[in-house]
């Protein structure tokens, strides 16, 4: 299975350690094309590459993938954009969301029939959650 | 001209007054389908409607519009998602962004050939900026 993992970069790297753990879990299920998105060295400044080159490379990876797994706790324009493109292409989309008081996941994501949302409160839940979501969604 | 205005809702309403001013300006150029997105009474809790109903209504409005104008200063999954769908549909997309220290607009938005980004620092610049962007983009 070829997996595109999406997470916040410019929107904020507060969950970077969580992203890294998710990527490690996803690697048990297939090839993760965006493994560097979990790197601690990747800050909200982004990669030292031209934005068009990043966009076109990432979209090409997304097109090649079997499934988009997105961590959506930190609001991110780029992640939303990738979900929109992936839904349009008929890709499987799984969103992982950690609820917190006073926050709410976008209605455009929750209300999209092409998106599977799985909530978690602790990364310890993720191995079983991903196993189930990747097998059934 | 039929205009879909997109802005952060669940992602945070800190710029609500700016959204309202942009909507008033856009109304000089055409019909704004999402005028209520600027309302002060619309909080990050969102509308009192089923998420699927909101998603399907908003996507239908986006499909009917001639142009998507998005205020992208506050990162938002929903706005990113709408940009992704609109780009895929070949819609005109204009993003308005107010730079601030330590922040950076997503490379997926800046690097997308189908998106026009216009930066501003003060709402006073927006009448001329929108006039130009709507006429040329």
PDB file of C-alpha atoms in Angstrom, chain B residues 33-130:
ATOM      1  CA  UNK B  33     -23.329  33.459  -1.937  1.00  0.00           C
ATOM      2  CA  UNK B  34     -21.736  33.072   1.493  1.00  0.00           C
ATOM      3  CA  UNK B  35     -22.529  36.468   2.983  1.00  0.00           C
ATOM      4  CA  UNK B  36     -23.345  34.979   6.409  1.00  0.00           C
ATOM      5  CA  UNK B  37     -19.712  33.776   6.795  1.00  0.00           C
ATOM      6  CA  UNK B  38     -18.926  37.372   7.836  1.00  0.00           C
ATOM      7  CA  UNK B  39     -21.559  37.533  10.593  1.00  0.00           C
ATOM      8  CA  UNK B  40     -20.343  38.328  14.106  1.00  0.00           C
ATOM      9  CA  UNK B  41     -22.960  35.862  15.381  1.00  0.00           C
ATOM     10  CA  UNK B  42     -21.249  33.004  13.494  1.00  0.00           C
ATOM     11  CA  UNK B  43     -18.698  31.645  15.971  1.00  0.00           C
ATOM     12  CA  UNK B  44     -16.128  28.860  15.643  1.00  0.00           C
ATOM     13  CA  UNK B  45     -18.938  26.555  16.824  1.00  0.00           C
ATOM     14  CA  UNK B  46     -20.274  26.864  13.279  1.00  0.00           C
ATOM     15  CA  UNK B  47     -23.861  26.808  12.074  1.00  0.00           C
ATOM     16  CA  UNK B  48     -26.653  24.888  13.780  1.00  0.00           C
ATOM     17  CA  UNK B  49     -26.969  22.511  10.865  1.00  0.00           C
ATOM     18  CA  UNK B  50     -25.896  18.961  10.168  1.00  0.00           C
ATOM     19  CA  UNK B  51     -22.288  18.878   8.874  1.00  0.00           C
ATOM     20  CA  UNK B  52     -23.244  16.919   5.749  1.00  0.00           C
ATOM     21  CA  UNK B  53     -25.965  19.461   4.943  1.00  0.00           C
ATOM     22  CA  UNK B  54     -23.455  22.320   5.366  1.00  0.00           C
ATOM     23  CA  UNK B  55     -20.865  20.556   3.230  1.00  0.00           C
ATOM     24  CA  UNK B  56     -23.258  19.756   0.412  1.00  0.00           C
ATOM     25  CA  UNK B  57     -24.856  23.229   0.434  1.00  0.00           C
ATOM     26  CA  UNK B  58     -21.477  24.995   0.422  1.00  0.00           C
ATOM     27  CA  UNK B  59     -20.095  22.762  -2.347  1.00  0.00           C
ATOM     28  CA  UNK B  60     -23.189  23.458  -4.436  1.00  0.00           C
ATOM     29  CA  UNK B  61     -22.661  27.218  -3.941  1.00  0.00           C
ATOM     30  CA  UNK B  62     -18.972  26.826  -4.844  1.00  0.00           C
ATOM     31  CA  UNK B  63     -19.936  24.933  -7.999  1.00  0.00           C
ATOM     32  CA  UNK B  64     -22.362  27.699  -9.024  1.00  0.00           C
ATOM     33  CA  UNK B  65     -19.865  30.511  -8.439  1.00  0.00           C
ATOM     34  CA  UNK B  66     -17.662  32.210 -11.024  1.00  0.00           C
ATOM     35  CA  UNK B  67     -14.842  32.886  -8.599  1.00  0.00           C
ATOM     36  CA  UNK B  68     -13.671  31.761  -5.154  1.00  0.00           C
ATOM     37  CA  UNK B  69     -12.266  34.596  -3.036  1.00  0.00           C
ATOM     38  CA  UNK B  70     -10.636  33.208   0.131  1.00  0.00           C
ATOM     39  CA  UNK B  71      -9.192  35.083   3.092  1.00  0.00           C
ATOM     40  CA  UNK B  72      -6.340  32.767   4.117  1.00  0.00           C
ATOM     41  CA  UNK B  73      -4.547  34.569   6.959  1.00  0.00           C
ATOM     42  CA  UNK B  74      -5.994  32.205   9.610  1.00  0.00           C
ATOM     43  CA  UNK B  75      -5.117  28.584   8.686  1.00  0.00           C
ATOM     44  CA  UNK B  76      -8.314  26.651   7.964  1.00  0.00           C
ATOM     45  CA  UNK B  77      -8.923  23.081   6.829  1.00  0.00           C
ATOM     46  CA  UNK B  78     -12.291  24.013   5.324  1.00  0.00           C
ATOM     47  CA  UNK B  79     -10.881  26.885   3.268  1.00  0.00           C
ATOM     48  CA  UNK B  80      -8.011  24.694   2.044  1.00  0.00           C
ATOM     49  CA  UNK B  81     -10.502  21.976   1.112  1.00  0.00           C
ATOM     50  CA  UNK B  82     -12.647  24.431  -0.856  1.00  0.00           C
ATOM     51  CA  UNK B  83      -9.572  25.768  -2.678  1.00  0.00           C
ATOM     52  CA  UNK B  84      -8.623  22.186  -3.617  1.00  0.00           C
ATOM     53  CA  UNK B  85     -12.083  21.422  -4.988  1.00  0.00           C
ATOM     54  CA  UNK B  86     -12.273  24.782  -6.834  1.00  0.00           C
ATOM     55  CA  UNK B  87      -8.853  24.314  -8.451  1.00  0.00           C
ATOM     56  CA  UNK B  88      -9.919  20.863  -9.592  1.00  0.00           C
ATOM     57  CA  UNK B  89     -13.061  22.367 -11.149  1.00  0.00           C
ATOM     58  CA  UNK B  90     -11.024  25.011 -12.975  1.00  0.00           C
ATOM     59  CA  UNK B  91     -12.591  27.883 -11.025  1.00  0.00           C
ATOM     60  CA  UNK B  92     -10.823  31.208 -10.620  1.00  0.00           C
ATOM     61  CA  UNK B  93      -9.325  31.322  -7.109  1.00  0.00           C
ATOM     62  CA  UNK B  94      -8.106  34.520  -5.433  1.00  0.00           C
ATOM     63  CA  UNK B  95      -6.502  34.271  -1.979  1.00  0.00           C
ATOM     64  CA  UNK B  96      -6.109  37.338   0.241  1.00  0.00           C
ATOM     65  CA  UNK B  97      -3.287  37.089   2.791  1.00  0.00           C
ATOM     66  CA  UNK B  98      -2.080  39.467   5.514  1.00  0.00           C
ATOM     67  CA  UNK B  99       1.565  38.589   6.277  1.00  0.00           C
ATOM     68  CA  UNK B 100       2.770  38.726   9.874  1.00  0.00           C
ATOM     69  CA  UNK B 101       6.146  38.011  11.515  1.00  0.00           C
ATOM     70  CA  UNK B 102       6.884  34.332  12.069  1.00  0.00           C
ATOM     71  CA  UNK B 103       3.981  33.169   9.899  1.00  0.00           C
ATOM     72  CA  UNK B 104       4.069  31.802   6.379  1.00  0.00           C
ATOM     73  CA  UNK B 105       1.327  30.977   3.888  1.00  0.00           C
ATOM     74  CA  UNK B 106       1.138  27.297   2.954  1.00  0.00           C
ATOM     75  CA  UNK B 107       3.431  26.290   0.096  1.00  0.00           C
ATOM     76  CA  UNK B 108       0.537  24.279  -1.331  1.00  0.00           C
ATOM     77  CA  UNK B 109      -1.438  27.497  -1.813  1.00  0.00           C
ATOM     78  CA  UNK B 110       1.444  29.747  -2.906  1.00  0.00           C
ATOM     79  CA  UNK B 111       2.805  27.037  -5.206  1.00  0.00           C
ATOM     80  CA  UNK B 112      -0.479  26.181  -6.924  1.00  0.00           C
ATOM     81  CA  UNK B 113      -0.561  27.511 -10.486  1.00  0.00           C
ATOM     82  CA  UNK B 114      -4.363  27.770 -10.327  1.00  0.00           C
ATOM     83  CA  UNK B 115      -4.363  30.156  -7.364  1.00  0.00           C
ATOM     84  CA  UNK B 116      -3.754  33.929  -7.382  1.00  0.00           C
ATOM     85  CA  UNK B 117      -2.389  35.212  -4.049  1.00  0.00           C
ATOM     86  CA  UNK B 118      -2.655  38.907  -3.148  1.00  0.00           C
ATOM     87  CA  UNK B 119      -1.017  40.195   0.035  1.00  0.00           C
ATOM     88  CA  UNK B 120      -2.309  43.172   2.009  1.00  0.00           C
ATOM     89  CA  UNK B 121      -1.402  44.770   5.297  1.00  0.00           C
ATOM     90  CA  UNK B 122      -4.493  46.924   5.836  1.00  0.00           C
ATOM     91  CA  UNK B 123      -8.116  46.602   4.786  1.00  0.00           C
ATOM     92  CA  UNK B 124      -7.852  50.079   3.270  1.00  0.00           C
ATOM     93  CA  UNK B 125      -5.856  48.463   0.454  1.00  0.00           C
ATOM     94  CA  UNK B 126      -8.578  45.965  -0.364  1.00  0.00           C
ATOM     95  CA  UNK B 127     -10.925  48.022  -2.595  1.00  0.00           C
ATOM     96  CA  UNK B 128      -8.195  48.627  -5.205  1.00  0.00           C
ATOM     97  CA  UNK B 129      -6.684  45.180  -4.734  1.00  0.00           C
ATOM     98  CA  UNK B 130     -10.013  43.378  -5.286  1.00  0.00           C
TER      99      UNK B 130
END
